[in-house]
């Protein structure tokens, strides 16, 4: 059994930038054991005053678009050219379904993971979206308390987790392939609408003309979306992780976005709204857990759900009946 640390030990370790304690604290946040959750809440309380000072960037794109190669190149660029400390939280939706893992691949982000100024943490997606949401959001705050000033949250742009990630980052970067077509890439319009920037990847060698024309196409498409409350117009750029080109304009976009939205108040307002969003989310989740865990509900569940499946009872009536069982 690994040693259990006290909340103060976790807090001191994370604040001093101790990687082992940071990793252990993140594992604690991911735990679903009630005793761990109590400890996790105590640790979070201590961390909150030290969190919030990073720029949080969501990065998404379908498998094969070049996310890990891009993050390796872009991350190294930020460390070397801008002296940043970078944490990468990678949400892996495949780990649960297949037992395997796209993101767990050890060869991903080799130089970045060897750099003492970077921290890379793959996270299993967990059983529920709520699981991803809670532990990833808390991991962001822990990494901030540990002194990381840029946080990437990486997701594979095919699932539901993008919406959750969008609700926990300041800037959302969508990576796209040229010439594959949106449909083929499985990118839903909703995800494009969330993007603060789109970067067309692999813009090198023979791919360059296609990347440039995709850039024009997406620029046109994004112009059709009305300006949001941030007043930011999304950028479309091309980049190559192989040639390390087009990285500066992407970071410039992030910085310009931060400057604009900090200036017009949207940045803080959005973070406050995100806090409220997660409060509501947590309440829904805890209510649901309490409901399903209640002994009376458990005892009636099979009967009532069976009647609903057979069409003998309406789902609404059944829900009301089950709710009446609660104190
Ligand atoms: P991920 O699944 O989105 O993480 O994608 P990877 O980073 O694993 O890259 C997928 C494939 O694209 C790999 O075969 C990479 O070698 C290739 N690739 C990644 N970045 C570039 C690039 O900048 N240029 C070119 N030509 N190929 C790239």
mmCIF file of C-alpha atoms and ligand atoms in Angstrom:
data_model
loop_
_atom_site.group_PDB
_atom_site.id
_atom_site.type_symbol
_atom_site.label_atom_id
_atom_site.label_comp_id
_atom_site.label_asym_id
_atom_site.label_seq_id
_atom_site.Cartn_x
_atom_site.Cartn_y
_atom_site.Cartn_z
ATOM 1 C CA UNK A 1 0.000 0.000 0.000
ATOM 2 C CA UNK A 2 1.451 3.384 -0.932
ATOM 3 C CA UNK A 3 1.862 5.798 1.962
ATOM 4 C CA UNK A 4 -1.091 8.106 2.553
ATOM 5 C CA UNK A 5 -0.062 11.707 2.886
ATOM 6 C CA UNK A 6 -1.845 14.294 4.980
ATOM 7 C CA UNK A 7 -3.524 17.262 3.253
ATOM 8 C CA UNK A 8 -0.647 19.467 4.487
ATOM 9 C CA UNK A 9 1.955 17.098 3.067
ATOM 10 C CA UNK A 10 0.173 17.065 -0.297
ATOM 11 C CA UNK A 11 -0.139 20.845 -0.272
ATOM 12 C CA UNK A 12 3.493 21.479 0.648
ATOM 13 C CA UNK A 13 4.683 18.952 -1.944
ATOM 14 C CA UNK A 14 2.578 20.365 -4.779
ATOM 15 C CA UNK A 15 3.453 23.978 -3.942
ATOM 16 C CA UNK A 16 7.153 23.183 -3.951
ATOM 17 C CA UNK A 17 6.737 21.671 -7.422
ATOM 18 C CA UNK A 18 7.501 18.125 -6.292
ATOM 19 C CA UNK A 19 6.483 15.934 -9.280
ATOM 20 C CA UNK A 20 5.896 12.800 -7.260
ATOM 21 C CA UNK A 21 3.510 14.559 -4.890
ATOM 22 C CA UNK A 22 1.806 16.332 -7.804
ATOM 23 C CA UNK A 23 1.219 13.006 -9.548
ATOM 24 C CA UNK A 24 -0.025 11.426 -6.342
ATOM 25 C CA UNK A 25 -2.368 14.355 -5.757
ATOM 26 C CA UNK A 26 -3.780 13.996 -9.278
ATOM 27 C CA UNK A 27 -4.288 10.280 -8.703
ATOM 28 C CA UNK A 28 -6.118 11.189 -5.519
ATOM 29 C CA UNK A 29 -8.438 13.493 -7.507
ATOM 30 C CA UNK A 30 -9.159 10.658 -9.929
ATOM 31 C CA UNK A 31 -10.089 8.246 -7.162
ATOM 32 C CA UNK A 32 -13.736 7.395 -6.662
ATOM 33 C CA UNK A 33 -13.263 5.948 -3.143
ATOM 34 C CA UNK A 34 -15.292 8.024 -0.676
ATOM 35 C CA UNK A 35 -12.371 8.210 1.792
ATOM 36 C CA UNK A 36 -10.063 9.490 -0.972
ATOM 37 C CA UNK A 37 -12.666 12.023 -2.056
ATOM 38 C CA UNK A 38 -12.814 13.558 1.405
ATOM 39 C CA UNK A 39 -9.040 13.868 1.444
ATOM 40 C CA UNK A 40 -9.095 15.201 -2.139
ATOM 41 C CA UNK A 41 -11.501 17.970 -1.148
ATOM 42 C CA UNK A 42 -9.255 18.978 1.751
ATOM 43 C CA UNK A 43 -6.220 19.113 -0.536
ATOM 44 C CA UNK A 44 -8.149 21.185 -3.107
ATOM 45 C CA UNK A 45 -9.217 23.710 -0.478
ATOM 46 C CA UNK A 46 -5.568 24.290 0.326
ATOM 47 C CA UNK A 47 -4.606 24.586 -3.346
ATOM 48 C CA UNK A 48 -7.318 26.974 -4.528
ATOM 49 C CA UNK A 49 -5.670 30.182 -3.282
ATOM 50 C CA UNK A 50 -2.568 29.255 -5.297
ATOM 51 C CA UNK A 51 -4.383 28.274 -8.505
ATOM 52 C CA UNK A 52 -5.698 30.302 -11.428
ATOM 53 C CA UNK A 53 -2.551 31.941 -12.724
ATOM 54 C CA UNK A 54 -1.979 29.933 -15.875
ATOM 55 C CA UNK A 55 -3.246 30.195 -19.414
ATOM 56 C CA UNK A 56 -5.389 27.120 -20.012
ATOM 57 C CA UNK A 57 -5.435 25.895 -23.594
ATOM 58 C CA UNK A 58 -7.622 23.047 -24.847
ATOM 59 C CA UNK A 59 -6.172 21.188 -27.837
ATOM 60 C CA UNK A 60 -8.278 18.783 -29.822
ATOM 61 C CA UNK A 61 -8.325 16.955 -33.142
ATOM 62 C CA UNK A 62 -9.078 13.499 -34.485
ATOM 63 C CA UNK A 63 -6.582 10.646 -34.093
ATOM 64 C CA UNK A 64 -3.854 11.028 -36.688
ATOM 65 C CA UNK A 65 -4.199 14.804 -37.083
ATOM 66 C CA UNK A 66 -0.811 15.105 -35.397
ATOM 67 C CA UNK A 67 -1.723 16.164 -31.865
ATOM 68 C CA UNK A 68 1.140 14.556 -30.005
ATOM 69 C CA UNK A 69 3.729 15.616 -32.568
ATOM 70 C CA UNK A 70 2.293 19.130 -32.492
ATOM 71 C CA UNK A 71 2.243 19.325 -28.692
ATOM 72 C CA UNK A 72 5.828 18.131 -28.589
ATOM 73 C CA UNK A 73 6.929 20.835 -31.060
ATOM 74 C CA UNK A 74 4.710 23.605 -29.703
ATOM 75 C CA UNK A 75 5.542 22.719 -26.104
ATOM 76 C CA UNK A 76 9.268 22.812 -26.753
ATOM 77 C CA UNK A 77 8.837 26.128 -28.546
ATOM 78 C CA UNK A 78 7.121 27.589 -25.454
ATOM 79 C CA UNK A 79 9.809 26.265 -23.118
ATOM 80 C CA UNK A 80 12.707 27.386 -25.267
ATOM 81 C CA UNK A 81 11.495 30.656 -26.768
ATOM 82 C CA UNK A 82 9.234 31.907 -24.007
ATOM 83 C CA UNK A 83 10.721 30.327 -20.884
ATOM 84 C CA UNK A 84 7.389 28.770 -19.939
ATOM 85 C CA UNK A 85 6.648 25.890 -17.597
ATOM 86 C CA UNK A 86 4.159 23.613 -19.301
ATOM 87 C CA UNK A 87 1.802 20.935 -18.020
ATOM 88 C CA UNK A 88 0.003 18.697 -20.518
ATOM 89 C CA UNK A 89 -3.076 16.842 -19.316
ATOM 90 C CA UNK A 90 -4.107 14.296 -21.903
ATOM 91 C CA UNK A 91 -7.555 12.758 -21.679
ATOM 92 C CA UNK A 92 -7.622 9.339 -23.231
ATOM 93 C CA UNK A 93 -11.107 8.159 -24.163
ATOM 94 C CA UNK A 94 -9.869 4.845 -25.524
ATOM 95 C CA UNK A 95 -8.303 3.533 -22.359
ATOM 96 C CA UNK A 96 -11.635 2.591 -20.902
ATOM 97 C CA UNK A 97 -13.308 1.101 -23.933
ATOM 98 C CA UNK A 98 -10.518 -0.998 -25.321
ATOM 99 C CA UNK A 99 -8.232 -1.450 -22.367
ATOM 100 C CA UNK A 100 -5.519 -0.119 -24.677
ATOM 101 C CA UNK A 101 -4.526 3.457 -25.019
ATOM 102 C CA UNK A 102 -3.705 5.871 -27.800
ATOM 103 C CA UNK A 103 -2.316 8.443 -25.449
ATOM 104 C CA UNK A 104 -0.493 6.064 -23.148
ATOM 105 C CA UNK A 105 1.969 5.305 -25.926
ATOM 106 C CA UNK A 106 5.404 5.823 -24.435
ATOM 107 C CA UNK A 107 6.907 7.273 -27.574
ATOM 108 C CA UNK A 108 4.580 10.276 -27.493
ATOM 109 C CA UNK A 109 6.217 13.602 -26.683
ATOM 110 C CA UNK A 110 9.588 12.133 -25.916
ATOM 111 C CA UNK A 111 11.709 15.261 -25.631
ATOM 112 C CA UNK A 112 8.976 17.182 -23.880
ATOM 113 C CA UNK A 113 8.520 14.506 -21.239
ATOM 114 C CA UNK A 114 12.273 14.488 -20.602
ATOM 115 C CA UNK A 115 12.311 18.259 -20.034
ATOM 116 C CA UNK A 116 12.227 19.256 -16.346
ATOM 117 C CA UNK A 117 10.120 22.318 -17.226
ATOM 118 C CA UNK A 118 7.343 20.161 -18.636
ATOM 119 C CA UNK A 119 4.953 17.774 -16.970
ATOM 120 C CA UNK A 120 2.856 15.329 -18.958
ATOM 121 C CA UNK A 121 -0.002 13.459 -17.428
ATOM 122 C CA UNK A 122 -2.198 11.060 -19.389
ATOM 123 C CA UNK A 123 -5.540 10.527 -17.700
ATOM 124 C CA UNK A 124 -7.913 7.677 -18.341
ATOM 125 C CA UNK A 125 -11.289 9.044 -19.390
ATOM 126 C CA UNK A 126 -12.993 7.288 -16.516
ATOM 127 C CA UNK A 127 -16.405 5.746 -16.509
ATOM 128 C CA UNK A 128 -18.368 8.939 -16.904
ATOM 129 C CA UNK A 129 -17.980 12.336 -18.459
ATOM 130 C CA UNK A 130 -18.385 13.648 -14.942
ATOM 131 C CA UNK A 131 -15.301 11.680 -13.974
ATOM 132 C CA UNK A 132 -13.206 13.327 -16.693
ATOM 133 C CA UNK A 133 -14.584 16.685 -15.808
ATOM 134 C CA UNK A 134 -13.920 16.545 -12.110
ATOM 135 C CA UNK A 135 -10.456 15.116 -12.133
ATOM 136 C CA UNK A 136 -9.220 17.100 -15.137
ATOM 137 C CA UNK A 137 -10.462 20.365 -13.752
ATOM 138 C CA UNK A 138 -8.888 19.675 -10.411
ATOM 139 C CA UNK A 139 -5.670 18.562 -12.099
ATOM 140 C CA UNK A 140 -5.520 21.946 -13.854
ATOM 141 C CA UNK A 141 -5.732 23.709 -10.505
ATOM 142 C CA UNK A 142 -3.089 21.428 -8.979
ATOM 143 C CA UNK A 143 -0.702 22.069 -11.872
ATOM 144 C CA UNK A 144 -1.234 25.801 -11.445
ATOM 145 C CA UNK A 145 -0.476 25.548 -7.737
ATOM 146 C CA UNK A 146 2.668 23.615 -8.685
ATOM 147 C CA UNK A 147 3.799 26.623 -10.719
ATOM 148 C CA UNK A 148 2.974 25.714 -14.325
ATOM 149 C CA UNK A 149 2.072 28.832 -16.261
ATOM 150 C CA UNK A 150 0.700 27.175 -19.377
ATOM 151 C CA UNK A 151 -1.610 24.165 -19.223
ATOM 152 C CA UNK A 152 -2.642 22.141 -22.265
ATOM 153 C CA UNK A 153 -5.643 19.889 -21.989
ATOM 154 C CA UNK A 154 -5.554 17.451 -24.892
ATOM 155 C CA UNK A 155 -8.572 15.484 -26.083
ATOM 156 C CA UNK A 156 -9.315 13.341 -29.091
ATOM 157 C CA UNK A 157 -11.868 15.335 -31.038
ATOM 158 C CA UNK A 158 -14.456 12.682 -31.538
ATOM 159 C CA UNK A 159 -16.390 12.501 -28.336
ATOM 160 C CA UNK A 160 -18.302 14.394 -25.772
ATOM 161 C CA UNK A 161 -15.277 15.335 -23.739
ATOM 162 C CA UNK A 162 -14.550 18.376 -25.962
ATOM 163 C CA UNK A 163 -17.554 20.222 -24.604
ATOM 164 C CA UNK A 164 -16.447 19.480 -21.061
ATOM 165 C CA UNK A 165 -12.905 20.598 -21.851
ATOM 166 C CA UNK A 166 -14.182 23.760 -23.512
ATOM 167 C CA UNK A 167 -15.814 24.586 -20.180
ATOM 168 C CA UNK A 168 -12.495 24.405 -18.342
ATOM 169 C CA UNK A 169 -10.049 26.212 -20.612
ATOM 170 C CA UNK A 170 -9.504 29.823 -21.648
ATOM 171 C CA UNK A 171 -8.592 29.124 -25.256
ATOM 172 C CA UNK A 172 -9.687 26.260 -27.475
ATOM 173 C CA UNK A 173 -7.418 25.175 -30.326
ATOM 174 C CA UNK A 174 -8.710 22.795 -32.963
ATOM 175 C CA UNK A 175 -6.200 20.922 -35.105
ATOM 176 C CA UNK A 176 -7.433 19.967 -38.577
ATOM 177 C CA UNK A 177 -6.068 18.057 -41.538
ATOM 178 C CA UNK A 178 -6.149 19.563 -45.006
ATOM 179 C CA UNK A 179 -8.140 17.827 -47.661
ATOM 180 C CA UNK A 180 -9.770 15.203 -45.509
ATOM 181 C CA UNK A 181 -13.156 16.952 -45.309
ATOM 182 C CA UNK A 182 -14.920 17.784 -42.073
ATOM 183 C CA UNK A 183 -17.137 14.732 -42.317
ATOM 184 C CA UNK A 184 -14.196 12.412 -42.737
ATOM 185 C CA UNK A 185 -12.481 14.015 -39.802
ATOM 186 C CA UNK A 186 -15.530 13.439 -37.683
ATOM 187 C CA UNK A 187 -15.399 17.040 -36.559
ATOM 188 C CA UNK A 188 -18.837 18.244 -35.692
ATOM 189 C CA UNK A 189 -19.896 21.776 -36.485
ATOM 190 C CA UNK A 190 -20.396 22.363 -32.769
ATOM 191 C CA UNK A 191 -16.715 21.739 -32.134
ATOM 192 C CA UNK A 192 -15.714 24.189 -34.877
ATOM 193 C CA UNK A 193 -17.942 26.789 -33.284
ATOM 194 C CA UNK A 194 -16.084 26.388 -30.001
ATOM 195 C CA UNK A 195 -12.676 26.968 -31.593
ATOM 196 C CA UNK A 196 -10.762 30.165 -30.832
ATOM 197 C CA UNK A 197 -8.207 29.047 -33.389
ATOM 198 C CA UNK A 198 -7.923 26.346 -36.000
ATOM 199 C CA UNK A 199 -4.474 25.158 -37.014
ATOM 200 C CA UNK A 200 -4.121 23.094 -40.176
ATOM 201 C CA UNK A 201 -1.422 20.546 -39.360
ATOM 202 C CA UNK A 202 1.276 18.928 -41.525
ATOM 203 C CA UNK A 203 1.653 22.020 -43.718
ATOM 204 C CA UNK A 204 4.960 20.871 -45.173
ATOM 205 C CA UNK A 205 6.374 19.490 -48.434
ATOM 206 C CA UNK A 206 3.680 18.327 -50.842
ATOM 207 C CA UNK A 207 0.945 19.002 -48.247
ATOM 208 C CA UNK A 208 1.553 22.739 -48.225
ATOM 209 C CA UNK A 209 -0.780 23.846 -51.076
ATOM 210 C CA UNK A 210 -3.681 21.812 -49.685
ATOM 211 C CA UNK A 211 -3.040 23.235 -46.207
ATOM 212 C CA UNK A 212 -3.081 26.780 -47.518
ATOM 213 C CA UNK A 213 -6.322 26.300 -49.402
ATOM 214 C CA UNK A 214 -7.892 24.601 -46.358
ATOM 215 C CA UNK A 215 -6.867 27.654 -44.363
ATOM 216 C CA UNK A 216 -8.818 29.926 -46.736
ATOM 217 C CA UNK A 217 -11.789 27.590 -46.637
ATOM 218 C CA UNK A 218 -11.966 27.462 -42.830
ATOM 219 C CA UNK A 219 -11.459 31.199 -42.576
ATOM 220 C CA UNK A 220 -14.531 31.596 -44.758
ATOM 221 C CA UNK A 221 -16.477 29.072 -42.702
ATOM 222 C CA UNK A 222 -15.606 30.704 -39.375
ATOM 223 C CA UNK A 223 -16.648 34.112 -40.677
ATOM 224 C CA UNK A 224 -20.180 32.781 -40.893
ATOM 225 C CA UNK A 225 -20.333 32.385 -37.124
ATOM 226 C CA UNK A 226 -21.319 35.561 -35.295
ATOM 227 C CA UNK A 227 -18.768 37.160 -32.927
ATOM 228 C CA UNK A 228 -19.302 35.911 -29.417
ATOM 229 C CA UNK A 229 -19.248 37.779 -26.125
ATOM 230 C CA UNK A 230 -15.450 37.617 -26.114
ATOM 231 C CA UNK A 231 -15.338 39.830 -29.237
ATOM 232 C CA UNK A 232 -12.576 37.576 -30.503
ATOM 233 C CA UNK A 233 -12.573 36.515 -34.135
ATOM 234 C CA UNK A 234 -11.156 33.008 -34.403
ATOM 235 C CA UNK A 235 -7.874 32.621 -36.288
ATOM 236 C CA UNK A 236 -6.976 30.018 -38.851
ATOM 237 C CA UNK A 237 -3.304 29.191 -39.306
ATOM 238 C CA UNK A 238 -1.161 26.492 -40.887
ATOM 239 C CA UNK A 239 1.697 24.758 -39.107
ATOM 240 C CA UNK A 240 4.130 21.907 -39.390
ATOM 241 C CA UNK A 241 5.383 20.103 -36.334
ATOM 242 C CA UNK A 242 8.046 18.423 -38.473
ATOM 243 C CA UNK A 243 9.446 21.735 -39.705
ATOM 244 C CA UNK A 244 8.574 23.566 -36.478
ATOM 245 C CA UNK A 245 6.892 26.208 -38.605
ATOM 246 C CA UNK A 246 3.772 28.217 -37.874
ATOM 247 C CA UNK A 247 4.161 27.788 -34.114
ATOM 248 C CA UNK A 248 4.759 31.454 -33.250
ATOM 249 C CA UNK A 249 1.493 32.681 -34.859
ATOM 250 C CA UNK A 250 -0.462 30.162 -32.782
ATOM 251 C CA UNK A 251 1.072 31.366 -29.525
ATOM 252 C CA UNK A 252 0.622 34.978 -30.664
ATOM 253 C CA UNK A 253 -3.085 34.232 -31.112
ATOM 254 C CA UNK A 254 -3.321 32.849 -27.593
ATOM 255 C CA UNK A 255 -1.570 35.904 -26.176
ATOM 256 C CA UNK A 256 -3.674 38.348 -28.208
ATOM 257 C CA UNK A 257 -6.794 36.554 -27.060
ATOM 258 C CA UNK A 258 -5.723 36.793 -23.431
ATOM 259 C CA UNK A 259 -4.895 40.477 -23.831
ATOM 260 C CA UNK A 260 -8.197 41.282 -25.538
ATOM 261 C CA UNK A 261 -10.363 39.334 -23.100
ATOM 262 C CA UNK A 262 -8.528 40.483 -20.002
ATOM 263 C CA UNK A 263 -8.991 44.007 -21.309
ATOM 264 C CA UNK A 264 -12.727 43.705 -21.932
ATOM 265 C CA UNK A 265 -13.411 41.671 -18.790
ATOM 266 C CA UNK A 266 -14.480 38.521 -20.635
ATOM 267 C CA UNK A 267 -11.552 36.428 -19.381
ATOM 268 C CA UNK A 268 -12.501 36.747 -15.696
ATOM 269 C CA UNK A 269 -16.199 36.621 -16.417
ATOM 270 C CA UNK A 270 -15.771 33.377 -18.316
ATOM 271 C CA UNK A 271 -13.758 31.763 -15.537
ATOM 272 C CA UNK A 272 -16.457 32.774 -13.063
ATOM 273 C CA UNK A 273 -19.127 31.306 -15.324
ATOM 274 C CA UNK A 274 -17.072 28.148 -15.650
ATOM 275 C CA UNK A 275 -16.921 27.865 -11.852
ATOM 276 C CA UNK A 276 -20.700 28.155 -11.732
ATOM 277 C CA UNK A 277 -21.046 25.625 -14.523
ATOM 278 C CA UNK A 278 -19.002 23.112 -12.533
ATOM 279 C CA UNK A 279 -20.922 23.870 -9.376
ATOM 280 C CA UNK A 280 -24.172 23.015 -11.163
ATOM 281 C CA UNK A 281 -22.552 20.006 -12.785
ATOM 282 C CA UNK A 282 -21.335 18.713 -9.411
ATOM 283 C CA UNK A 283 -24.741 19.187 -7.850
ATOM 284 C CA UNK A 284 -26.424 17.241 -10.648
ATOM 285 C CA UNK A 285 -23.870 14.509 -10.323
ATOM 286 C CA UNK A 286 -24.084 14.240 -6.557
ATOM 287 C CA UNK A 287 -27.883 14.255 -6.643
ATOM 288 C CA UNK A 288 -27.825 11.479 -9.184
ATOM 289 C CA UNK A 289 -25.352 9.439 -7.170
ATOM 290 C CA UNK A 290 -27.383 9.878 -4.023
ATOM 291 C CA UNK A 291 -30.545 8.897 -5.872
ATOM 292 C CA UNK A 292 -29.176 5.689 -7.356
ATOM 293 C CA UNK A 293 -27.384 4.714 -4.165
ATOM 294 C CA UNK A 294 -30.483 5.076 -2.003
ATOM 295 C CA UNK A 295 -31.534 1.631 -0.654
ATOM 296 C CA UNK A 296 -35.220 2.141 -1.427
ATOM 297 C CA UNK A 297 -34.444 3.138 -5.025
ATOM 298 C CA UNK A 298 -32.075 0.219 -5.414
ATOM 299 C CA UNK A 299 -34.732 -2.171 -4.122
ATOM 300 C CA UNK A 300 -37.380 -0.911 -6.575
ATOM 301 C CA UNK A 301 -35.126 -0.227 -9.544
ATOM 302 C CA UNK A 302 -35.397 -3.544 -11.325
ATOM 303 C CA UNK A 303 -39.167 -3.672 -11.032
ATOM 304 C CA UNK A 304 -39.816 -0.127 -12.116
ATOM 305 C CA UNK A 305 -37.248 -0.042 -14.924
ATOM 306 C CA UNK A 306 -38.652 -3.359 -16.177
ATOM 307 C CA UNK A 307 -42.134 -1.850 -16.389
ATOM 308 C CA UNK A 308 -40.742 1.101 -18.309
ATOM 309 C CA UNK A 309 -38.871 -1.140 -20.744
ATOM 310 C CA UNK A 310 -42.037 -3.155 -21.370
ATOM 311 C CA UNK A 311 -44.042 0.003 -21.989
ATOM 312 C CA UNK A 312 -46.266 -0.647 -18.960
ATOM 313 C CA UNK A 313 -45.330 2.584 -17.286
ATOM 314 C CA UNK A 314 -44.230 5.940 -18.639
ATOM 315 C CA UNK A 315 -40.657 7.033 -17.805
ATOM 316 C CA UNK A 316 -42.026 10.240 -16.273
ATOM 317 C CA UNK A 317 -44.439 8.451 -13.958
ATOM 318 C CA UNK A 318 -41.724 5.948 -13.043
ATOM 319 C CA UNK A 319 -39.246 8.709 -12.188
ATOM 320 C CA UNK A 320 -41.832 10.453 -10.019
ATOM 321 C CA UNK A 321 -42.617 7.176 -8.257
ATOM 322 C CA UNK A 322 -38.944 6.544 -7.509
ATOM 323 C CA UNK A 323 -38.468 10.110 -6.300
ATOM 324 C CA UNK A 324 -41.283 9.634 -3.820
ATOM 325 C CA UNK A 325 -39.187 6.910 -2.171
ATOM 326 C CA UNK A 326 -36.582 9.450 -1.085
ATOM 327 C CA UNK A 327 -36.904 11.093 2.319
HETATM 328 P P1 LIG B 1 -2.271 12.139 -33.075
HETATM 329 O O1 LIG B 1 -2.935 10.817 -33.210
HETATM 330 O O2 LIG B 1 -3.238 13.243 -33.394
HETATM 331 O O3 LIG B 1 -1.590 12.329 -31.749
HETATM 332 O O4 LIG B 1 -1.168 12.228 -34.228
HETATM 333 P P2 LIG B 1 0.416 11.958 -34.198
HETATM 334 O O5 LIG B 1 1.124 13.079 -33.588
HETATM 335 O O6 LIG B 1 0.653 10.606 -33.622
HETATM 336 O O7 LIG B 1 0.752 11.971 -35.730
HETATM 337 C C1 LIG B 1 0.068 11.160 -36.670
HETATM 338 C C2 LIG B 1 0.920 10.953 -37.894
HETATM 339 O O8 LIG B 1 1.128 12.195 -38.550
HETATM 340 C C3 LIG B 1 2.312 10.408 -37.592
HETATM 341 O O9 LIG B 1 2.633 9.449 -38.570
HETATM 342 C C4 LIG B 1 3.210 11.609 -37.688
HETATM 343 O O10 LIG B 1 4.515 11.260 -38.094
HETATM 344 C C5 LIG B 1 2.510 12.442 -38.758
HETATM 345 N N1 LIG B 1 2.781 13.878 -38.539
HETATM 346 C C6 LIG B 1 2.653 14.544 -37.365
HETATM 347 N N2 LIG B 1 3.025 15.830 -37.491
HETATM 348 C C7 LIG B 1 3.388 15.996 -38.783
HETATM 349 C C8 LIG B 1 3.881 17.132 -39.542
HETATM 350 O O11 LIG B 1 4.085 18.258 -39.041
HETATM 351 N N3 LIG B 1 4.118 16.919 -40.862
HETATM 352 C C9 LIG B 1 3.913 15.714 -41.455
HETATM 353 N N4 LIG B 1 4.175 15.603 -42.756
HETATM 354 N N5 LIG B 1 3.476 14.627 -40.766
HETATM 355 C C10 LIG B 1 3.221 14.761 -39.458
#
